[in-house]
Short mmCIF file of C-alpha atoms and ligand atoms in Angstrom, two decimals:
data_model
loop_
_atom_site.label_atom_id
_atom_site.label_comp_id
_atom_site.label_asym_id
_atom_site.label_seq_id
_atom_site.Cartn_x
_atom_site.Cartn_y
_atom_site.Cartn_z
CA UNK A 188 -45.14 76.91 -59.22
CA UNK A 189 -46.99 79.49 -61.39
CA UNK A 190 -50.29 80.22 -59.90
CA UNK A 191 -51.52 81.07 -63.44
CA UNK A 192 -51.55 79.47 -67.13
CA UNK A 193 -51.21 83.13 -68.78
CA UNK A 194 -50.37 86.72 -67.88
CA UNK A 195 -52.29 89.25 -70.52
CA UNK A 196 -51.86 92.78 -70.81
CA UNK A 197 -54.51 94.10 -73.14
CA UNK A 198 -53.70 97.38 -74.24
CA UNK A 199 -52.12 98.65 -71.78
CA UNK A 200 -51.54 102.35 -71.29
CA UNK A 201 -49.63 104.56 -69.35
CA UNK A 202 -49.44 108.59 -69.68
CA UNK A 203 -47.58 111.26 -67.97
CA UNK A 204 -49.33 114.26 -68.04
CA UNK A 205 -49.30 115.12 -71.75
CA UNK A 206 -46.97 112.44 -72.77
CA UNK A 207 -47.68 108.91 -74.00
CA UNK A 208 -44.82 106.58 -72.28
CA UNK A 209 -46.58 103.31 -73.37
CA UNK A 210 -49.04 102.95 -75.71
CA UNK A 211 -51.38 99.86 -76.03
CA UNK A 212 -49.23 97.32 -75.24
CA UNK A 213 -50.77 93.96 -75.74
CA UNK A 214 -48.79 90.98 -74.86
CA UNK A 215 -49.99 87.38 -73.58
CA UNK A 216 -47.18 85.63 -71.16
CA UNK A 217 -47.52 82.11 -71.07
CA UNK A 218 -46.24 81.05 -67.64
CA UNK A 219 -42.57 79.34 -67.59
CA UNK A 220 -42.03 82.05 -70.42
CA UNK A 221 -38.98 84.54 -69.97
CA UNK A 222 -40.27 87.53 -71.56
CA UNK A 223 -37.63 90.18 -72.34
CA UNK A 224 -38.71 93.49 -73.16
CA UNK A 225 -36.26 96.09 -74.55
CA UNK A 226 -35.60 99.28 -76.31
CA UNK A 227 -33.47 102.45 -75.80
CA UNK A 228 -33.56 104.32 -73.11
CA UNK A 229 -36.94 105.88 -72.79
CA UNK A 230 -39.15 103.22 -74.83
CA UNK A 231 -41.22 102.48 -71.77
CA UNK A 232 -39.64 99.48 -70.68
CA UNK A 233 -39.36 100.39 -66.90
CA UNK A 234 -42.95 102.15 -67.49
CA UNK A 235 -44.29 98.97 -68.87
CA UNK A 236 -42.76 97.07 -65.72
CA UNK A 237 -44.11 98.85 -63.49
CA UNK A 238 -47.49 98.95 -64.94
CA UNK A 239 -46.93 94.90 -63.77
CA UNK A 240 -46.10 95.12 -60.11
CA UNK A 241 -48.58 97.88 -59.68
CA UNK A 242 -46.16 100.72 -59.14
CA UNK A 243 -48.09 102.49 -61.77
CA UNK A 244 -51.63 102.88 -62.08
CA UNK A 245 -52.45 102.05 -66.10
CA UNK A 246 -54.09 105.70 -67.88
CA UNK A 247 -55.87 103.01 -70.14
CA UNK A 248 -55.97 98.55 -70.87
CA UNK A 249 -56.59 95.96 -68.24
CA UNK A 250 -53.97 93.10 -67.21
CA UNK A 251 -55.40 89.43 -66.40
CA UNK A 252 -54.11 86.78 -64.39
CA UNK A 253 -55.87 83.69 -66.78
CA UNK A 254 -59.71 84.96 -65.67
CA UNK A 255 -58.93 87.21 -62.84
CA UNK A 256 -58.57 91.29 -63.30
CA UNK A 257 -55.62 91.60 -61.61
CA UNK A 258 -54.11 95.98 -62.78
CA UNK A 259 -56.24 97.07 -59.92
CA UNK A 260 -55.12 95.60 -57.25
CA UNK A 261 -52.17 97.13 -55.04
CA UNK A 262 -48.69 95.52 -55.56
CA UNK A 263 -48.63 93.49 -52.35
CA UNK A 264 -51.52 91.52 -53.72
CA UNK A 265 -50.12 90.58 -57.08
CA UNK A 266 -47.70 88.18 -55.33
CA UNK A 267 -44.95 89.17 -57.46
CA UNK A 268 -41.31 89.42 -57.40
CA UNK A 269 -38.98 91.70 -58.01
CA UNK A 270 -35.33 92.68 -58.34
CA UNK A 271 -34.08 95.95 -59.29
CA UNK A 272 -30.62 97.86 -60.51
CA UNK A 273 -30.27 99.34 -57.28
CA UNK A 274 -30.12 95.99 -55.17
CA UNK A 275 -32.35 98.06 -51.96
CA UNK A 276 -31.20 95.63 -49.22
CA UNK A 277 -31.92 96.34 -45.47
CA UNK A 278 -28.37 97.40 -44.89
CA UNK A 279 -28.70 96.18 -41.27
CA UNK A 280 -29.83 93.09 -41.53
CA UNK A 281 -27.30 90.02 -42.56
CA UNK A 282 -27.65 88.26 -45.99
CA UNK A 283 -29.86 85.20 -44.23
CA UNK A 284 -32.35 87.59 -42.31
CA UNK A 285 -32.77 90.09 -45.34
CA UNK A 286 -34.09 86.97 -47.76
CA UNK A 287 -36.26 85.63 -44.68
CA UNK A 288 -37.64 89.05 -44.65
CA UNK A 289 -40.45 88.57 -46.69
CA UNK A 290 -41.25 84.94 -45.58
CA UNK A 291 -41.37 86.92 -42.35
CA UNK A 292 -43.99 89.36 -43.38
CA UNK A 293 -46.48 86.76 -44.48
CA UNK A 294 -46.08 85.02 -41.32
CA UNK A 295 -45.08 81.80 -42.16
CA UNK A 296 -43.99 79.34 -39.63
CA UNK A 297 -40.75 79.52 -38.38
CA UNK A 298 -39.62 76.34 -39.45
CA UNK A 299 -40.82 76.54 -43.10
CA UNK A 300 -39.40 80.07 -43.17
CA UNK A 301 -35.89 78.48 -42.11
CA UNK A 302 -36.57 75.69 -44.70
CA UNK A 303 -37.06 78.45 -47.52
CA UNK A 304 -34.54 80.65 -46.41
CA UNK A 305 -31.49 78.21 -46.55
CA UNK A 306 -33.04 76.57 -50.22
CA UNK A 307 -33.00 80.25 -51.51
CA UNK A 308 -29.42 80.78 -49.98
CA UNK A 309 -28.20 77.62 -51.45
CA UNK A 310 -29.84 77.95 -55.43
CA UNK A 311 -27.82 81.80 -55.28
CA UNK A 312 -24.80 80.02 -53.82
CA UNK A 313 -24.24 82.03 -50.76
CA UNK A 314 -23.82 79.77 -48.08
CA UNK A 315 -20.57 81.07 -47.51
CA UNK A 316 -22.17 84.32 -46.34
CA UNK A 317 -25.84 84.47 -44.89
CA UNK A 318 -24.03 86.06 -41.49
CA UNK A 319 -22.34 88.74 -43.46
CA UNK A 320 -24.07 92.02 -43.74
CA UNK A 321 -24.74 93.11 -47.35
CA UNK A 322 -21.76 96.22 -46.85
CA UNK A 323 -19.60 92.92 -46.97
CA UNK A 324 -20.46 91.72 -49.90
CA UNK A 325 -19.63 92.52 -53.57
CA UNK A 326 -21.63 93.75 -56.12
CA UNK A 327 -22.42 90.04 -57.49
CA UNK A 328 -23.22 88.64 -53.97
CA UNK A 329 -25.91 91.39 -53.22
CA UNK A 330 -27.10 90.86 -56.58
CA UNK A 331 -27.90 87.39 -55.32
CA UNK A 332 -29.41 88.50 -52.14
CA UNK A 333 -31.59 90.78 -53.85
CA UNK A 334 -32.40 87.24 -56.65
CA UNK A 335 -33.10 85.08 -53.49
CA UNK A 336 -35.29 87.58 -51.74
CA UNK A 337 -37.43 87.96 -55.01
CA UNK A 338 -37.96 84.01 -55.17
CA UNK A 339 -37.82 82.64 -51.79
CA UNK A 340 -41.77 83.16 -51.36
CA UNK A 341 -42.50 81.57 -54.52
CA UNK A 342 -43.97 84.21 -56.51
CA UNK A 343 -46.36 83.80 -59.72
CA UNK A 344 -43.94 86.08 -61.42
CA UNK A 345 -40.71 87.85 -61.27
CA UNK A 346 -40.22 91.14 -62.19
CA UNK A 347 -36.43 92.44 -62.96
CA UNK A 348 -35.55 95.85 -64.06
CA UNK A 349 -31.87 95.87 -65.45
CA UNK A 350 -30.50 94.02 -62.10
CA UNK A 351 -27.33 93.09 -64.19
CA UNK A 352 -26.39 96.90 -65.14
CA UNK A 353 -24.63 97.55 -61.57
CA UNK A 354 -22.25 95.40 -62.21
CA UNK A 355 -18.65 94.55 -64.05
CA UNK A 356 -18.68 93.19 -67.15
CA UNK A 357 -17.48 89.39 -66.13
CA UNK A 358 -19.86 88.99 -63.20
CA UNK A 359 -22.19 90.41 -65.88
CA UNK A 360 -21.92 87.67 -68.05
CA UNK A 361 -21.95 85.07 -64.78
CA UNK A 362 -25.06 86.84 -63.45
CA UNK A 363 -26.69 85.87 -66.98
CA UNK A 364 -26.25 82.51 -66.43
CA UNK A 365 -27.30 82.34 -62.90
CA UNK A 366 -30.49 84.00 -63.69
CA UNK A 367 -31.59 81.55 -66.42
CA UNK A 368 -30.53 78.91 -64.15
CA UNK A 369 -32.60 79.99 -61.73
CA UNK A 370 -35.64 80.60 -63.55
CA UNK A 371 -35.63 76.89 -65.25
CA UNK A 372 -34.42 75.23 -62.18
CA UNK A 373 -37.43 77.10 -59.93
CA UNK A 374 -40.06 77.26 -63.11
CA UNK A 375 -40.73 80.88 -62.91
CA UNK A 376 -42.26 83.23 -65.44
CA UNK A 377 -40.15 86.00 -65.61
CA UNK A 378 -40.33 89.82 -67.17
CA UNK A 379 -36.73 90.80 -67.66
CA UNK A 380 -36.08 94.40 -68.36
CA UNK A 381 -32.97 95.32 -70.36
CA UNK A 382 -31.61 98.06 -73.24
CA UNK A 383 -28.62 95.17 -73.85
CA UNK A 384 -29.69 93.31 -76.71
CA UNK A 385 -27.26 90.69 -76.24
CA UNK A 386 -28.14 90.21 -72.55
CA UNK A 387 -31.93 89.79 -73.99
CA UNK A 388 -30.93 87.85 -76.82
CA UNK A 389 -29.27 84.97 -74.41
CA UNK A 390 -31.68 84.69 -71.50
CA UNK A 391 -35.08 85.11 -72.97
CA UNK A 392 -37.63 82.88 -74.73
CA UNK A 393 -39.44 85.55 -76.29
CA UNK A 394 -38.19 89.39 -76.99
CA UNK A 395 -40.68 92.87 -76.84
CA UNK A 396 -39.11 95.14 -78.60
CA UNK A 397 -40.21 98.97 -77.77
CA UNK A 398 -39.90 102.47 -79.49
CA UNK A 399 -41.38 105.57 -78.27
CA UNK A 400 -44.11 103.35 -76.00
CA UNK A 401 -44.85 101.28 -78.82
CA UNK A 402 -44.27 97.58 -79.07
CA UNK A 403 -42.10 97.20 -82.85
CA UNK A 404 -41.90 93.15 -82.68
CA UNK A 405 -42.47 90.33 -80.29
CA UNK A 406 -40.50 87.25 -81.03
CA UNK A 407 -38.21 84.80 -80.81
CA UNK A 408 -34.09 85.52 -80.15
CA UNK A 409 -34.01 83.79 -83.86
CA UNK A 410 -36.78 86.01 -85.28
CA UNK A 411 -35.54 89.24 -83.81
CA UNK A 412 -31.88 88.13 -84.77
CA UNK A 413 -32.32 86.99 -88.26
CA UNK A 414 -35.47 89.22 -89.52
CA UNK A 415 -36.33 92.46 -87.74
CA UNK A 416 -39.59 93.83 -88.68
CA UNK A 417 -38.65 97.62 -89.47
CA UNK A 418 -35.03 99.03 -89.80
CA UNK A 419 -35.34 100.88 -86.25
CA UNK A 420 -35.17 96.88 -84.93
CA UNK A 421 -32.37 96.22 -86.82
CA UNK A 422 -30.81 99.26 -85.56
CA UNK A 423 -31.27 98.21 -82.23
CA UNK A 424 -30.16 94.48 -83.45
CA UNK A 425 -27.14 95.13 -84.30
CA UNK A 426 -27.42 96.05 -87.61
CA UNK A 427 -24.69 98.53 -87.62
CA UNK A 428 -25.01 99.49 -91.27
CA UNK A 429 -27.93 101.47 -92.17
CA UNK A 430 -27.83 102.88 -95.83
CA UNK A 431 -30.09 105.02 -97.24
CA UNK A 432 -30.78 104.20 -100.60
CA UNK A 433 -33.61 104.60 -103.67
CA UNK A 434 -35.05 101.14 -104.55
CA UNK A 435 -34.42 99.85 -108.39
CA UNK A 436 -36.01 97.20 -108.95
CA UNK A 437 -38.31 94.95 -107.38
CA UNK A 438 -38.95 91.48 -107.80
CA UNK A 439 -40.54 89.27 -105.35
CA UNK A 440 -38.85 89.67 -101.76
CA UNK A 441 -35.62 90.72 -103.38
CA UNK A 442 -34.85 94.21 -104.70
CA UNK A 443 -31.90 96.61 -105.76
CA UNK A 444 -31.14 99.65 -103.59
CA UNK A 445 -28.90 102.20 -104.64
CA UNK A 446 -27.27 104.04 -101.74
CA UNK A 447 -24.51 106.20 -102.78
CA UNK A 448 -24.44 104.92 -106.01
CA UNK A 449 -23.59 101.20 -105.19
CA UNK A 450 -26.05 98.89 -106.43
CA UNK A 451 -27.39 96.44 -103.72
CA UNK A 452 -29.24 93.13 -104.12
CA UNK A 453 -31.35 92.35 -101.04
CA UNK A 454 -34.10 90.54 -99.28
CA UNK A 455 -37.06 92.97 -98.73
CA UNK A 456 -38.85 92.82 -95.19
CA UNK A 457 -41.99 94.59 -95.70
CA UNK A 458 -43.35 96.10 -98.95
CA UNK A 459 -41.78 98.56 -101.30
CA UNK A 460 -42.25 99.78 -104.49
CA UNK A 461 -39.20 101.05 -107.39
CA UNK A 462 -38.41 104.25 -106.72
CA UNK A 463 -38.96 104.95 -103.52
CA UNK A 464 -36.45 105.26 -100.25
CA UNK A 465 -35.34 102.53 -98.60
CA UNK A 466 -32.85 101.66 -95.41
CA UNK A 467 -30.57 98.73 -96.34
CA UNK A 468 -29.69 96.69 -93.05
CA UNK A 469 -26.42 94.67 -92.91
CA UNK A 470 -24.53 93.62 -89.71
CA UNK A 471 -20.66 94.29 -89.26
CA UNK A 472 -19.91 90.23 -89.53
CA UNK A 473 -22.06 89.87 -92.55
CA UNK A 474 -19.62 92.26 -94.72
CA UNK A 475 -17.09 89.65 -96.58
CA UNK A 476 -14.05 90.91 -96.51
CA UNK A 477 -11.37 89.81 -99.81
CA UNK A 478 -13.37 86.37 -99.52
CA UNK A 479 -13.37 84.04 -102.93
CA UNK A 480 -14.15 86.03 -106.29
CA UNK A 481 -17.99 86.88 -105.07
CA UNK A 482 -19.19 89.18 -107.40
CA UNK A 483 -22.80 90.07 -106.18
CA UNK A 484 -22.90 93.05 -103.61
CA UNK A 485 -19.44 94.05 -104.25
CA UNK A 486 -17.38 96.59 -103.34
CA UNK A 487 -14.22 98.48 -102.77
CA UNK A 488 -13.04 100.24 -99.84
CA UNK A 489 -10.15 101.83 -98.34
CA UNK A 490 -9.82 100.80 -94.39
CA UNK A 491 -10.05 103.84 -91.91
CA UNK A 492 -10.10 102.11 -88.49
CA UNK A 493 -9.43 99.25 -87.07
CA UNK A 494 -10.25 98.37 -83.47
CA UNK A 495 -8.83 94.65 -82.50
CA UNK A 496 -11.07 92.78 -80.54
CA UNK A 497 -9.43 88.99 -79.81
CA UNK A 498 -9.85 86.97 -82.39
CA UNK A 499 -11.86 89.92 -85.15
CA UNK A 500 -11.14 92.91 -85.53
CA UNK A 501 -13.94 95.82 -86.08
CA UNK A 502 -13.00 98.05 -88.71
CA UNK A 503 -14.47 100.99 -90.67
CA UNK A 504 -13.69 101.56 -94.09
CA UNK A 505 -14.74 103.66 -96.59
CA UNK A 506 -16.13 102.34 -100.60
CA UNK A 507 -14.80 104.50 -103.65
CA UNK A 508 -18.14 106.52 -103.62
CA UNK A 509 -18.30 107.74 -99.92
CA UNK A 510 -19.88 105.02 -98.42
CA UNK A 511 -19.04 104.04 -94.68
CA UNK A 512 -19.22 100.19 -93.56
CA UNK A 513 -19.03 98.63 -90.50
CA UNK A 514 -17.18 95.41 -90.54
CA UNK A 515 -15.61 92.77 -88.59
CA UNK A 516 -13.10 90.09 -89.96
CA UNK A 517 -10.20 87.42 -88.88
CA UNK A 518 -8.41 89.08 -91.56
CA UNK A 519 -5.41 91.33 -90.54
CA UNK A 520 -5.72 95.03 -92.09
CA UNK A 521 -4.16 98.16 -91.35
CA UNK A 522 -5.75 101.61 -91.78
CA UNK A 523 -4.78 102.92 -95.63
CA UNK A 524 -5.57 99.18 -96.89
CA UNK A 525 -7.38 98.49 -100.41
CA UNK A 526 -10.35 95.88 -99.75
CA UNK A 527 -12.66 93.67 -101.52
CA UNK A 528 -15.89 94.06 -100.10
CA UNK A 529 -19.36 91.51 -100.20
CA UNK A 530 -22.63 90.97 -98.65
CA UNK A 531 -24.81 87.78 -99.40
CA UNK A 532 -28.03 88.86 -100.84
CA UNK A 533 -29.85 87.14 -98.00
CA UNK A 534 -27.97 89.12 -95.41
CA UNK A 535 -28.79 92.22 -97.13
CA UNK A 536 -31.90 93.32 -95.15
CA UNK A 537 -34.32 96.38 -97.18
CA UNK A 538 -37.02 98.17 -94.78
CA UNK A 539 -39.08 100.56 -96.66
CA UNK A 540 -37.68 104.57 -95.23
CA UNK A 541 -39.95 106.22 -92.61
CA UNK A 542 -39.89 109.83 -92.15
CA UNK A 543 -37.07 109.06 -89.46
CA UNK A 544 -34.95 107.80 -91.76
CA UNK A 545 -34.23 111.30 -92.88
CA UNK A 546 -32.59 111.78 -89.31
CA UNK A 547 -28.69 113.14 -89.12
CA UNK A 548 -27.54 109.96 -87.59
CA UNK A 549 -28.92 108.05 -90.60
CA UNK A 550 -27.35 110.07 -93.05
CA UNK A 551 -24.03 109.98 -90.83
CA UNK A 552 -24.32 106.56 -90.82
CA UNK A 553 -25.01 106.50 -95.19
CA UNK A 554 -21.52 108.34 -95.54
CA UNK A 555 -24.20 111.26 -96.89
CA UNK A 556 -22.40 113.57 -94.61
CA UNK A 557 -18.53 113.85 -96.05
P1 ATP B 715 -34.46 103.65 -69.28
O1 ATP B 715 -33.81 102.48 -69.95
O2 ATP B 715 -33.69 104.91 -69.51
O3 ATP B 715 -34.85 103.41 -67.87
P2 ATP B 715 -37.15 103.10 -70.16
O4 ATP B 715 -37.28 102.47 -71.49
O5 ATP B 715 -37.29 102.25 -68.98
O6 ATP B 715 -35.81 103.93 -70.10
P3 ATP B 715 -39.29 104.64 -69.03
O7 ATP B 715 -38.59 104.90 -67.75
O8 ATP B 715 -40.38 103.65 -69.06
O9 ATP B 715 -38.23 104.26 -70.15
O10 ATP B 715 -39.82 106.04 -69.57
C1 ATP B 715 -40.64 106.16 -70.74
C2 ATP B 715 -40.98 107.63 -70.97
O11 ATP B 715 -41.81 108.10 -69.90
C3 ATP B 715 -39.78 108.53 -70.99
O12 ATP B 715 -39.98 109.53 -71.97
C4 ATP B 715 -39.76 109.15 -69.60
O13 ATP B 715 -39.18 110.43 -69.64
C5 ATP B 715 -41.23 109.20 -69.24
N1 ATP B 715 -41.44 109.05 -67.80
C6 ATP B 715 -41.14 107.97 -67.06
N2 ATP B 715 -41.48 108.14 -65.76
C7 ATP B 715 -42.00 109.39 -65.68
C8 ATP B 715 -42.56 110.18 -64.60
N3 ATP B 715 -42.64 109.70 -63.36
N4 ATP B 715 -42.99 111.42 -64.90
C9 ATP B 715 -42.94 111.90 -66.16
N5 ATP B 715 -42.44 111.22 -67.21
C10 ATP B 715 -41.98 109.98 -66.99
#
């Protein structure tokens, strides 16, 4: 359906008066991709979205449609789709006429508009409802208006800016699974927007990762799962233990890091020399807890707090010298509880420290604090 073979955005720039919200973003989108881009909240995602439809005019960088120039041309004539948070449906007209809307606006006959209309209805599973007005409908349902509106002409591309974030956390999760549906059943490219990593993780094929405007990493959910480029990406991975640490030694891709006196074996992503500062990056269900006699990356703790969470429970627990780690386990412990601690080397992630890395919530997080 895609009337292209690739979307590029060559260093594409937006400003706001003084202030850099994206910075050269280059990115090529190969079409039946699902590109997800995400970040915290003020990365530029919604900036860089924008910069798409042609809601925003770019400060710097061109965007091409295969050969043709397509960032200065009005949004009406990019052909695109797109759903937002808020779902912005004609609260007058009734679930069938609001998707025929635009099918209306271009014109098209009245019998292919019917044809179109009722396919879109029955892909978001609606037929139930297209004479309801949307103030009859739940949150999920105009959701799905808002989905079959944004495909029902067949656009090149579909644009969605957090369109899951309205809603409750099960029709969340159903939503998910709809969309990707959706976009393999109708061979769409989409751009997905999102700050949920998990929600990005599961629906796209490739992952932008922003900070501060800048792009951090483009990959795969396995790349940006198992190897994030810089410790801010881990951070925003899931990588719930961040410990600041000086480096020991170095040998290869693995070296020691000492962060409040523990000393750490690890697999180094980017370079570093002995001596100098380093973030160590483990996950919560990477931490072994009381598993057999494993005697690299051990430690003792004392549990603090235990959150239960089905079948794991999350805990927090402190090591002898003042370290705090994030954990999860099957085991059963109870705040006050003595534990074994140990992380396999290869799950042991060292980044090289950036001047950030000095922050508070770093230091918070490295036990630095107490
Ligand atoms: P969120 O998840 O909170 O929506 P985001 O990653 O989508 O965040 P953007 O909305 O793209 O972030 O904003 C990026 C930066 O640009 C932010 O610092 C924001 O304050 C700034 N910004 C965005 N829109 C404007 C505007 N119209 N005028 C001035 N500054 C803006």
């Amino acid at each position: 359906m895609s009337a292209f073979s690739q979307l590029r955005l060559d260093g594409v720039s937006r400003r706001f008066g003084g202030q850099a919200a994206l910075t050269e973003l280059d990115l090529t989108i190969e079409a039946g991709e699902f590109i997800a881009l995400l970040g915290p909240s003020g990365c530029g995602k919604s900036t860089a979205l924008n910069c798409l439809a042609g809601l925003l005019p770019l400060t710097a960088g061109s965007i091409w449609q295969d050969e043709r120039r397509i960032d200065t041309l009005p949004p009406e004539r990019r052909g695109f789709g797109m759903v937002f948070q808020s779902y912005a449906l004609f609260p007058h007209l009734t679930v069938r006429a609001n998707i025929a809307f635009g099918l209306r606006m271009r014109r098209l006959p009245k019998e292919e508009t019917r044809r179109r209309t009722e396919e879109a209805v029955r892909l978001v599973r609606l037929e139930d409802h297209v004479d309801k007005l949307p103030g009859q409908l739940s949150g999920g349902q105009q959701q799905r208006v808002a989905i079959a509106r944004a495909v029902v002409f067949e656009p090149s591309l579909v644009l969605m800016d957090e369109p899951l974030s309205n809603l409750d956390a099960k029709l969340r999760l159903e939503m998910r699974t709809e969309i990707r549906r959706l976009h393999q059943s109708l061979g769409l490219t989409t751009v997905y927007v999102t700050h949920d990593q998990e929600e990005a993780l599961s629906l796209a094929d490739r992952l932008v990762v922003l900070r501060e405007g800048r792009v951090q990493q483009i990959g795969s959910p396995r790349e940006l799962h198992t190897r994030p480029a810089n410790w801010h990406v881990a951070d925003f991975m899931g990588y719930r233990n961040l410990w600041r640490g000086r480096v020991g030694q170095v040998d290869g891709d693995r070296a020691t890091v000492e962060p409040s006196g523990h000393r750490l074996l690890g697999e180094v992503v980017g370079s570093l020399r002995p001596g100098v500062d380093a973030v160590v990056a483990v996950r919560p269900e990477d931490i072994r807890v009381d598993g057999p006699a494993e005697t690299r990356n051990a430690m003792s703790a004392t549990v603090e707090v235990v959150e239960y969470q089905g079948r794991e429970l999350a805990a927090e627990a402190r090591t002898d010298t003042g370290l705090l780690v994030h954990l999860r386990t099957e085991h059963r412990i109870a705040p006050g509880d003595e534990i074994k601690l140990a992380i396999d080397p290869q799950r042991l992630l060292v980044y090289p420290a950036d001047a950030s890395a000095q922050t508070d919530r770093l230091a918070d997080a490295a036990g630095a604090t107490r």
